[in-house]
């Protein structure tokens, strides 16, 4: 069985030792939502915060990094979607600022992995299928995030789900695998470990936290969402999972197609800014199917500690289920 955690490190958690964190919980990079306050809160609470840098200018990213370092000295990371037109300059900032971790997504892992690793940066790569995972492993990344199609934001058109994807990726590569997509509480965390992952990455659950800088209506929309309240908007080049109601009422049909197909990764979100470019209008509220599990806005620290405490209870109750 290709379980890296069990094979290589029977004691302790390999993700925690690799990243210098207390708990194997990662805040996934999230455009606009993954800003300093949220990132710092996750890292300060013992997880790994990741800046959603995809739509930031290099100067904006530098300011976010400064802001985080004023709040905490704990490790944090930067997410760079490889096909973002800004990727080169964002990678340069990551190197100049000696950040601990860069998470690459949505593009070729060979493009930046070597240069980042030569500069002493830990590289994780987000993948939606086994073949993407093998390519990322071949590129030399340190760990892989296997992200199932339950997740919020851009997803792969192949739509492999987390429970099917994670163990197949674990079997295919000999580096640590982190599970993402559909996880919002300790049950998902324990399930991820059982599938062979060494930790989890969450996005949707972190939107509904006090420290997340999105308008309250967005958090509320996640809290009231049911299991069936997200949909995948399929474009020619990319698919995107978001809250249904928001898509239907605010951006309709062909307009969604245009946003996703013709204008690239940043542009759907540029539309979310008001005329002076400051306040965001969340036209397309990205969220995963785990929105149905999220029932309250929590403080990040409370959330992380609750997941860890509940996980211990679940794990100790499991032997009783064996016949
Ligand atoms: C609002 C939002 C924005 C996101 N933006 C990005 C992004 O810029 N880059 C990226 O790699 N993943 C992005 N994601 C995916 C998350 O990093 C994470 O992997 C995913 O949300 C995990 O699934 P979950 O939503 O079920 O927790 C985004 C997700 C959400 C909900």
PDB file of N, CA and C in Angstrom, residues 8-101:
ATOM      1  N   UNK A   8       7.063   5.747   5.743  1.00  0.00           N
ATOM      2  CA  UNK A   8       8.300   6.451   6.047  1.00  0.00           C
ATOM      3  C   UNK A   8       8.396   6.958   7.487  1.00  0.00           C
ATOM      4  N   UNK A   9       7.298   7.293   8.061  1.00  0.00           N
ATOM      5  CA  UNK A   9       7.359   7.977   9.351  1.00  0.00           C
ATOM      6  C   UNK A   9       6.296   7.450  10.286  1.00  0.00           C
ATOM      7  N   UNK A  10       6.532   6.323  10.943  1.00  0.00           N
ATOM      8  CA  UNK A  10       5.493   5.771  11.798  1.00  0.00           C
ATOM      9  C   UNK A  10       5.120   6.711  12.941  1.00  0.00           C
ATOM     10  N   UNK A  11       6.053   7.541  13.392  1.00  0.00           N
ATOM     11  CA  UNK A  11       5.761   8.457  14.495  1.00  0.00           C
ATOM     12  C   UNK A  11       5.722   9.890  13.967  1.00  0.00           C
ATOM     13  N   UNK A  12       4.773  10.665  14.452  1.00  0.00           N
ATOM     14  CA  UNK A  12       4.727  12.081  14.094  1.00  0.00           C
ATOM     15  C   UNK A  12       4.130  12.285  12.717  1.00  0.00           C
ATOM     16  N   UNK A  13       3.960  13.532  12.377  1.00  0.00           N
ATOM     17  CA  UNK A  13       3.323  13.851  11.093  1.00  0.00           C
ATOM     18  C   UNK A  13       4.334  14.493  10.160  1.00  0.00           C
ATOM     19  N   UNK A  14       4.505  13.896   8.993  1.00  0.00           N
ATOM     20  CA  UNK A  14       5.548  14.319   8.060  1.00  0.00           C
ATOM     21  C   UNK A  14       5.301  15.747   7.549  1.00  0.00           C
ATOM     22  N   UNK A  15       4.036  16.129   7.410  1.00  0.00           N
ATOM     23  CA  UNK A  15       3.739  17.478   6.909  1.00  0.00           C
ATOM     24  C   UNK A  15       4.147  18.521   7.952  1.00  0.00           C
ATOM     25  N   UNK A  16       3.852  18.204   9.217  1.00  0.00           N
ATOM     26  CA  UNK A  16       4.209  19.140  10.289  1.00  0.00           C
ATOM     27  C   UNK A  16       5.722  19.305  10.365  1.00  0.00           C
ATOM     28  N   UNK A  17       6.463  18.183  10.281  1.00  0.00           N
ATOM     29  CA  UNK A  17       7.916  18.345  10.374  1.00  0.00           C
ATOM     30  C   UNK A  17       8.486  19.037   9.141  1.00  0.00           C
ATOM     31  N   UNK A  18       7.934  18.749   7.979  1.00  0.00           N
ATOM     32  CA  UNK A  18       8.428  19.387   6.750  1.00  0.00           C
ATOM     33  C   UNK A  18       8.210  20.908   6.778  1.00  0.00           C
ATOM     34  N   UNK A  19       7.047  21.321   7.241  1.00  0.00           N
ATOM     35  CA  UNK A  19       6.676  22.749   7.162  1.00  0.00           C
ATOM     36  C   UNK A  19       7.005  23.517   8.447  1.00  0.00           C
ATOM     37  N   UNK A  20       7.295  22.800   9.528  1.00  0.00           N
ATOM     38  CA  UNK A  20       7.510  23.488  10.807  1.00  0.00           C
ATOM     39  C   UNK A  20       6.206  24.021  11.386  1.00  0.00           C
ATOM     40  N   UNK A  21       5.123  23.242  11.231  1.00  0.00           N
ATOM     41  CA  UNK A  21       3.814  23.663  11.758  1.00  0.00           C
ATOM     42  C   UNK A  21       3.346  22.665  12.829  1.00  0.00           C
ATOM     43  N   UNK A  22       2.321  23.063  13.595  1.00  0.00           N
ATOM     44  CA  UNK A  22       1.845  22.191  14.676  1.00  0.00           C
ATOM     45  C   UNK A  22       0.777  21.212  14.210  1.00  0.00           C
ATOM     46  N   UNK A  23      -0.078  21.659  13.299  1.00  0.00           N
ATOM     47  CA  UNK A  23      -1.214  20.837  12.870  1.00  0.00           C
ATOM     48  C   UNK A  23      -1.221  20.728  11.347  1.00  0.00           C
ATOM     49  N   UNK A  24      -1.525  19.533  10.818  1.00  0.00           N
ATOM     50  CA  UNK A  24      -1.429  19.338   9.355  1.00  0.00           C
ATOM     51  C   UNK A  24      -2.669  19.856   8.616  1.00  0.00           C
ATOM     52  N   UNK A  25      -2.924  21.143   8.818  1.00  0.00           N
ATOM     53  CA  UNK A  25      -4.101  21.777   8.208  1.00  0.00           C
ATOM     54  C   UNK A  25      -3.627  23.003   7.419  1.00  0.00           C
ATOM     55  N   UNK A  26      -3.956  23.027   6.128  1.00  0.00           N
ATOM     56  CA  UNK A  26      -3.507  24.115   5.246  1.00  0.00           C
ATOM     57  C   UNK A  26      -4.701  24.940   4.792  1.00  0.00           C
ATOM     58  N   UNK A  27      -4.526  26.247   4.827  1.00  0.00           N
ATOM     59  CA  UNK A  27      -5.489  27.160   4.193  1.00  0.00           C
ATOM     60  C   UNK A  27      -5.122  27.199   2.713  1.00  0.00           C
ATOM     61  N   UNK A  28      -5.988  26.669   1.842  1.00  0.00           N
ATOM     62  CA  UNK A  28      -5.689  26.686   0.406  1.00  0.00           C
ATOM     63  C   UNK A  28      -5.631  28.117  -0.111  1.00  0.00           C
ATOM     64  N   UNK A  29      -4.800  28.352  -1.121  1.00  0.00           N
ATOM     65  CA  UNK A  29      -4.738  29.677  -1.737  1.00  0.00           C
ATOM     66  C   UNK A  29      -6.110  30.053  -2.259  1.00  0.00           C
ATOM     67  N   UNK A  30      -6.587  31.238  -1.931  1.00  0.00           N
ATOM     68  CA  UNK A  30      -7.900  31.662  -2.435  1.00  0.00           C
ATOM     69  C   UNK A  30      -7.814  33.101  -2.903  1.00  0.00           C
ATOM     70  N   UNK A  31      -8.041  33.293  -4.226  1.00  0.00           N
ATOM     71  CA  UNK A  31      -8.033  34.633  -4.796  1.00  0.00           C
ATOM     72  C   UNK A  31      -8.909  35.542  -3.950  1.00  0.00           C
ATOM     73  N   UNK A  32      -8.415  36.670  -3.592  1.00  0.00           N
ATOM     74  CA  UNK A  32      -9.109  37.720  -2.823  1.00  0.00           C
ATOM     75  C   UNK A  32      -9.408  37.365  -1.382  1.00  0.00           C
ATOM     76  N   UNK A  33      -9.746  36.117  -1.083  1.00  0.00           N
ATOM     77  CA  UNK A  33     -10.075  35.773   0.308  1.00  0.00           C
ATOM     78  C   UNK A  33      -8.806  35.466   1.102  1.00  0.00           C
ATOM     79  N   UNK A  34      -7.804  34.913   0.454  1.00  0.00           N
ATOM     80  CA  UNK A  34      -6.590  34.494   1.161  1.00  0.00           C
ATOM     81  C   UNK A  34      -5.626  35.638   1.360  1.00  0.00           C
ATOM     82  N   UNK A  35      -6.038  36.589   2.194  1.00  0.00           N
ATOM     83  CA  UNK A  35      -5.204  37.775   2.434  1.00  0.00           C
ATOM     84  C   UNK A  35      -4.567  37.689   3.820  1.00  0.00           C
ATOM     85  N   UNK A  36      -3.757  38.709   4.135  1.00  0.00           N
ATOM     86  CA  UNK A  36      -2.882  38.651   5.312  1.00  0.00           C
ATOM     87  C   UNK A  36      -3.583  38.238   6.606  1.00  0.00           C
ATOM     88  N   UNK A  37      -4.747  38.843   6.885  1.00  0.00           N
ATOM     89  CA  UNK A  37      -5.380  38.596   8.182  1.00  0.00           C
ATOM     90  C   UNK A  37      -5.747  37.116   8.352  1.00  0.00           C
ATOM     91  N   UNK A  38      -6.303  36.540   7.303  1.00  0.00           N
ATOM     92  CA  UNK A  38      -6.698  35.124   7.359  1.00  0.00           C
ATOM     93  C   UNK A  38      -5.464  34.216   7.355  1.00  0.00           C
ATOM     94  N   UNK A  39      -4.528  34.530   6.483  1.00  0.00           N
ATOM     95  CA  UNK A  39      -3.315  33.702   6.368  1.00  0.00           C
ATOM     96  C   UNK A  39      -2.567  33.694   7.702  1.00  0.00           C
ATOM     97  N   UNK A  40      -2.393  34.882   8.281  1.00  0.00           N
ATOM     98  CA  UNK A  40      -1.664  34.987   9.548  1.00  0.00           C
ATOM     99  C   UNK A  40      -2.406  34.244  10.652  1.00  0.00           C
ATOM    100  N   UNK A  41      -3.743  34.318  10.647  1.00  0.00           N
ATOM    101  CA  UNK A  41      -4.523  33.646  11.699  1.00  0.00           C
ATOM    102  C   UNK A  41      -4.323  32.132  11.622  1.00  0.00           C
ATOM    103  N   UNK A  42      -4.303  31.594  10.409  1.00  0.00           N
ATOM    104  CA  UNK A  42      -4.121  30.139  10.261  1.00  0.00           C
ATOM    105  C   UNK A  42      -2.717  29.738  10.725  1.00  0.00           C
ATOM    106  N   UNK A  43      -1.715  30.492  10.295  1.00  0.00           N
ATOM    107  CA  UNK A  43      -0.348  30.140  10.677  1.00  0.00           C
ATOM    108  C   UNK A  43      -0.138  30.312  12.188  1.00  0.00           C
ATOM    109  N   UNK A  44      -0.699  31.380  12.722  1.00  0.00           N
ATOM    110  CA  UNK A  44      -0.556  31.632  14.164  1.00  0.00           C
ATOM    111  C   UNK A  44      -1.229  30.534  14.986  1.00  0.00           C
ATOM    112  N   UNK A  45      -2.304  29.975  14.448  1.00  0.00           N
ATOM    113  CA  UNK A  45      -3.030  28.914  15.161  1.00  0.00           C
ATOM    114  C   UNK A  45      -2.338  27.551  15.017  1.00  0.00           C
ATOM    115  N   UNK A  46      -1.249  27.496  14.234  1.00  0.00           N
ATOM    116  CA  UNK A  46      -0.494  26.251  14.129  1.00  0.00           C
ATOM    117  C   UNK A  46      -0.660  25.512  12.815  1.00  0.00           C
ATOM    118  N   UNK A  47      -1.513  26.046  11.920  1.00  0.00           N
ATOM    119  CA  UNK A  47      -1.633  25.450  10.584  1.00  0.00           C
ATOM    120  C   UNK A  47      -0.704  26.161   9.613  1.00  0.00           C
ATOM    121  N   UNK A  48      -0.948  25.976   8.303  1.00  0.00           N
ATOM    122  CA  UNK A  48      -0.158  26.700   7.307  1.00  0.00           C
ATOM    123  C   UNK A  48      -1.094  27.600   6.508  1.00  0.00           C
ATOM    124  N   UNK A  49      -0.937  28.912   6.692  1.00  0.00           N
ATOM    125  CA  UNK A  49      -1.704  29.868   5.889  1.00  0.00           C
ATOM    126  C   UNK A  49      -1.030  30.053   4.546  1.00  0.00           C
ATOM    127  N   UNK A  50      -1.838  30.180   3.507  1.00  0.00           N
ATOM    128  CA  UNK A  50      -1.288  30.420   2.161  1.00  0.00           C
ATOM    129  C   UNK A  50      -1.987  31.629   1.553  1.00  0.00           C
ATOM    130  N   UNK A  51      -1.191  32.562   1.062  1.00  0.00           N
ATOM    131  CA  UNK A  51      -1.748  33.761   0.421  1.00  0.00           C
ATOM    132  C   UNK A  51      -2.308  33.386  -0.949  1.00  0.00           C
ATOM    133  N   UNK A  52      -3.521  33.833  -1.245  1.00  0.00           N
ATOM    134  CA  UNK A  52      -4.084  33.627  -2.590  1.00  0.00           C
ATOM    135  C   UNK A  52      -3.590  34.743  -3.487  1.00  0.00           C
ATOM    136  N   UNK A  53      -2.399  34.533  -4.083  1.00  0.00           N
ATOM    137  CA  UNK A  53      -1.710  35.651  -4.730  1.00  0.00           C
ATOM    138  C   UNK A  53      -2.050  35.828  -6.200  1.00  0.00           C
ATOM    139  N   UNK A  54      -2.820  34.894  -6.766  1.00  0.00           N
ATOM    140  CA  UNK A  54      -3.016  34.840  -8.218  1.00  0.00           C
ATOM    141  C   UNK A  54      -3.364  36.152  -8.897  1.00  0.00           C
ATOM    142  N   UNK A  55      -4.125  37.002  -8.240  1.00  0.00           N
ATOM    143  CA  UNK A  55      -4.540  38.245  -8.894  1.00  0.00           C
ATOM    144  C   UNK A  55      -3.839  39.463  -8.304  1.00  0.00           C
ATOM    145  N   UNK A  56      -2.799  39.230  -7.478  1.00  0.00           N
ATOM    146  CA  UNK A  56      -2.118  40.380  -6.842  1.00  0.00           C
ATOM    147  C   UNK A  56      -0.988  40.897  -7.727  1.00  0.00           C
ATOM    148  N   UNK A  57      -0.716  42.187  -7.608  1.00  0.00           N
ATOM    149  CA  UNK A  57       0.495  42.717  -8.242  1.00  0.00           C
ATOM    150  C   UNK A  57       1.653  42.365  -7.299  1.00  0.00           C
ATOM    151  N   UNK A  58       2.893  42.385  -7.807  1.00  0.00           N
ATOM    152  CA  UNK A  58       4.034  42.083  -6.936  1.00  0.00           C
ATOM    153  C   UNK A  58       4.073  42.990  -5.706  1.00  0.00           C
ATOM    154  N   UNK A  59       3.736  44.267  -5.876  1.00  0.00           N
ATOM    155  CA  UNK A  59       3.763  45.186  -4.723  1.00  0.00           C
ATOM    156  C   UNK A  59       2.708  44.811  -3.690  1.00  0.00           C
ATOM    157  N   UNK A  60       1.506  44.485  -4.195  1.00  0.00           N
ATOM    158  CA  UNK A  60       0.446  44.040  -3.271  1.00  0.00           C
ATOM    159  C   UNK A  60       0.910  42.820  -2.489  1.00  0.00           C
ATOM    160  N   UNK A  61       1.533  41.879  -3.183  1.00  0.00           N
ATOM    161  CA  UNK A  61       1.982  40.656  -2.520  1.00  0.00           C
ATOM    162  C   UNK A  61       3.025  40.979  -1.453  1.00  0.00           C
ATOM    163  N   UNK A  62       3.955  41.888  -1.787  1.00  0.00           N
ATOM    164  CA  UNK A  62       4.972  42.281  -0.794  1.00  0.00           C
ATOM    165  C   UNK A  62       4.312  42.868   0.451  1.00  0.00           C
ATOM    166  N   UNK A  63       3.278  43.696   0.230  1.00  0.00           N
ATOM    167  CA  UNK A  63       2.583  44.302   1.385  1.00  0.00           C
ATOM    168  C   UNK A  63       1.891  43.234   2.232  1.00  0.00           C
ATOM    169  N   UNK A  64       1.285  42.259   1.554  1.00  0.00           N
ATOM    170  CA  UNK A  64       0.612  41.173   2.300  1.00  0.00           C
ATOM    171  C   UNK A  64       1.634  40.415   3.159  1.00  0.00           C
ATOM    172  N   UNK A  65       2.791  40.157   2.567  1.00  0.00           N
ATOM    173  CA  UNK A  65       3.834  39.419   3.290  1.00  0.00           C
ATOM    174  C   UNK A  65       4.280  40.215   4.517  1.00  0.00           C
ATOM    175  N   UNK A  66       4.486  41.509   4.303  1.00  0.00           N
ATOM    176  CA  UNK A  66       4.867  42.390   5.429  1.00  0.00           C
ATOM    177  C   UNK A  66       3.822  42.339   6.537  1.00  0.00           C
ATOM    178  N   UNK A  67       2.547  42.449   6.129  1.00  0.00           N
ATOM    179  CA  UNK A  67       1.451  42.441   7.114  1.00  0.00           C
ATOM    180  C   UNK A  67       1.431  41.136   7.905  1.00  0.00           C
ATOM    181  N   UNK A  68       1.646  40.025   7.217  1.00  0.00           N
ATOM    182  CA  UNK A  68       1.653  38.733   7.913  1.00  0.00           C
ATOM    183  C   UNK A  68       2.797  38.700   8.913  1.00  0.00           C
ATOM    184  N   UNK A  69       3.966  39.161   8.468  1.00  0.00           N
ATOM    185  CA  UNK A  69       5.147  39.087   9.353  1.00  0.00           C
ATOM    186  C   UNK A  69       5.023  40.004  10.557  1.00  0.00           C
ATOM    187  N   UNK A  70       4.164  41.023  10.429  1.00  0.00           N
ATOM    188  CA  UNK A  70       3.919  41.857  11.622  1.00  0.00           C
ATOM    189  C   UNK A  70       3.064  41.118  12.643  1.00  0.00           C
ATOM    190  N   UNK A  71       2.238  40.195  12.167  1.00  0.00           N
ATOM    191  CA  UNK A  71       1.331  39.482  13.079  1.00  0.00           C
ATOM    192  C   UNK A  71       1.973  38.216  13.633  1.00  0.00           C
ATOM    193  N   UNK A  72       2.714  37.493  12.796  1.00  0.00           N
ATOM    194  CA  UNK A  72       3.287  36.218  13.257  1.00  0.00           C
ATOM    195  C   UNK A  72       4.597  35.906  12.536  1.00  0.00           C
ATOM    196  N   UNK A  73       5.440  35.198  13.241  1.00  0.00           N
ATOM    197  CA  UNK A  73       6.691  34.725  12.628  1.00  0.00           C
ATOM    198  C   UNK A  73       6.573  33.270  12.176  1.00  0.00           C
ATOM    199  N   UNK A  74       5.372  32.687  12.331  1.00  0.00           N
ATOM    200  CA  UNK A  74       5.187  31.282  11.943  1.00  0.00           C
ATOM    201  C   UNK A  74       5.244  31.148  10.410  1.00  0.00           C
ATOM    202  N   UNK A  75       5.545  29.930   9.924  1.00  0.00           N
ATOM    203  CA  UNK A  75       5.640  29.736   8.467  1.00  0.00           C
ATOM    204  C   UNK A  75       4.310  29.987   7.753  1.00  0.00           C
ATOM    205  N   UNK A  76       4.412  30.496   6.540  1.00  0.00           N
ATOM    206  CA  UNK A  76       3.235  30.651   5.697  1.00  0.00           C
ATOM    207  C   UNK A  76       3.669  30.440   4.246  1.00  0.00           C
ATOM    208  N   UNK A  77       2.711  30.419   3.342  1.00  0.00           N
ATOM    209  CA  UNK A  77       3.049  30.172   1.941  1.00  0.00           C
ATOM    210  C   UNK A  77       2.347  31.135   1.008  1.00  0.00           C
ATOM    211  N   UNK A  78       2.672  30.994  -0.276  1.00  0.00           N
ATOM    212  CA  UNK A  78       2.048  31.801  -1.330  1.00  0.00           C
ATOM    213  C   UNK A  78       1.519  30.844  -2.391  1.00  0.00           C
ATOM    214  N   UNK A  79       0.290  31.041  -2.843  1.00  0.00           N
ATOM    215  CA  UNK A  79      -0.213  30.244  -3.964  1.00  0.00           C
ATOM    216  C   UNK A  79      -0.045  31.016  -5.260  1.00  0.00           C
ATOM    217  N   UNK A  80       0.605  30.364  -6.219  1.00  0.00           N
ATOM    218  CA  UNK A  80       0.773  30.959  -7.544  1.00  0.00           C
ATOM    219  C   UNK A  80       0.119  30.051  -8.587  1.00  0.00           C
ATOM    220  N   UNK A  81      -1.021  30.457  -9.143  1.00  0.00           N
ATOM    221  CA  UNK A  81      -1.566  29.688 -10.266  1.00  0.00           C
ATOM    222  C   UNK A  81      -0.615  29.869 -11.454  1.00  0.00           C
ATOM    223  N   UNK A  82      -0.071  28.771 -11.962  1.00  0.00           N
ATOM    224  CA  UNK A  82       1.023  28.852 -12.938  1.00  0.00           C
ATOM    225  C   UNK A  82       0.602  29.596 -14.202  1.00  0.00           C
ATOM    226  N   UNK A  83      -0.663  29.451 -14.584  1.00  0.00           N
ATOM    227  CA  UNK A  83      -1.074  30.122 -15.830  1.00  0.00           C
ATOM    228  C   UNK A  83      -1.519  31.566 -15.618  1.00  0.00           C
ATOM    229  N   UNK A  84      -1.363  32.099 -14.414  1.00  0.00           N
ATOM    230  CA  UNK A  84      -1.649  33.519 -14.215  1.00  0.00           C
ATOM    231  C   UNK A  84      -0.616  34.343 -14.975  1.00  0.00           C
ATOM    232  N   UNK A  85      -1.053  35.396 -15.668  1.00  0.00           N
ATOM    233  CA  UNK A  85      -0.091  36.252 -16.372  1.00  0.00           C
ATOM    234  C   UNK A  85       0.924  36.869 -15.406  1.00  0.00           C
ATOM    235  N   UNK A  86       0.617  36.865 -14.117  1.00  0.00           N
ATOM    236  CA  UNK A  86       1.531  37.476 -13.142  1.00  0.00           C
ATOM    237  C   UNK A  86       2.472  36.461 -12.489  1.00  0.00           C
ATOM    238  N   UNK A  87       2.391  35.188 -12.912  1.00  0.00           N
ATOM    239  CA  UNK A  87       3.109  34.129 -12.183  1.00  0.00           C
ATOM    240  C   UNK A  87       4.610  34.411 -12.048  1.00  0.00           C
ATOM    241  N   UNK A  88       5.285  34.852 -13.137  1.00  0.00           N
ATOM    242  CA  UNK A  88       6.738  35.095 -13.069  1.00  0.00           C
ATOM    243  C   UNK A  88       7.072  36.072 -11.954  1.00  0.00           C
ATOM    244  N   UNK A  89       6.335  37.171 -11.925  1.00  0.00           N
ATOM    245  CA  UNK A  89       6.686  38.211 -10.947  1.00  0.00           C
ATOM    246  C   UNK A  89       6.327  37.774  -9.521  1.00  0.00           C
ATOM    247  N   UNK A  90       5.300  36.964  -9.373  1.00  0.00           N
ATOM    248  CA  UNK A  90       4.930  36.491  -8.036  1.00  0.00           C
ATOM    249  C   UNK A  90       5.972  35.506  -7.499  1.00  0.00           C
ATOM    250  N   UNK A  91       6.463  34.647  -8.390  1.00  0.00           N
ATOM    251  CA  UNK A  91       7.506  33.699  -7.988  1.00  0.00           C
ATOM    252  C   UNK A  91       8.763  34.470  -7.564  1.00  0.00           C
ATOM    253  N   UNK A  92       9.057  35.546  -8.283  1.00  0.00           N
ATOM    254  CA  UNK A  92      10.228  36.349  -7.940  1.00  0.00           C
ATOM    255  C   UNK A  92      10.075  36.947  -6.531  1.00  0.00           C
ATOM    256  N   UNK A  93       8.872  37.430  -6.230  1.00  0.00           N
ATOM    257  CA  UNK A  93       8.647  37.986  -4.881  1.00  0.00           C
ATOM    258  C   UNK A  93       8.841  36.891  -3.833  1.00  0.00           C
ATOM    259  N   UNK A  94       8.301  35.696  -4.097  1.00  0.00           N
ATOM    260  CA  UNK A  94       8.434  34.591  -3.136  1.00  0.00           C
ATOM    261  C   UNK A  94       9.910  34.324  -2.844  1.00  0.00           C
ATOM    262  N   UNK A  95      10.732  34.365  -3.898  1.00  0.00           N
ATOM    263  CA  UNK A  95      12.165  34.102  -3.724  1.00  0.00           C
ATOM    264  C   UNK A  95      12.833  35.264  -2.977  1.00  0.00           C
ATOM    265  N   UNK A  96      12.561  36.495  -3.421  1.00  0.00           N
ATOM    266  CA  UNK A  96      13.161  37.676  -2.771  1.00  0.00           C
ATOM    267  C   UNK A  96      12.824  37.707  -1.283  1.00  0.00           C
ATOM    268  N   UNK A  97      11.591  37.314  -0.962  1.00  0.00           N
ATOM    269  CA  UNK A  97      11.126  37.413   0.428  1.00  0.00           C
ATOM    270  C   UNK A  97      11.404  36.138   1.231  1.00  0.00           C
ATOM    271  N   UNK A  98      12.053  35.149   0.601  1.00  0.00           N
ATOM    272  CA  UNK A  98      12.361  33.874   1.263  1.00  0.00           C
ATOM    273  C   UNK A  98      11.167  33.293   2.003  1.00  0.00           C
ATOM    274  N   UNK A  99      10.023  33.185   1.338  1.00  0.00           N
ATOM    275  CA  UNK A  99       8.884  32.568   2.010  1.00  0.00           C
ATOM    276  C   UNK A  99       9.152  31.073   2.164  1.00  0.00           C
ATOM    277  N   UNK A 100       8.500  30.470   3.136  1.00  0.00           N
ATOM    278  CA  UNK A 100       8.797  29.062   3.446  1.00  0.00           C
ATOM    279  C   UNK A 100       8.260  28.113   2.364  1.00  0.00           C
ATOM    280  N   UNK A 101       7.034  28.401   1.895  1.00  0.00           N
ATOM    281  CA  UNK A 101       6.355  27.448   1.011  1.00  0.00           C
ATOM    282  C   UNK A 101       5.731  28.174  -0.181  1.00  0.00           C
TER     283      UNK A 101
END
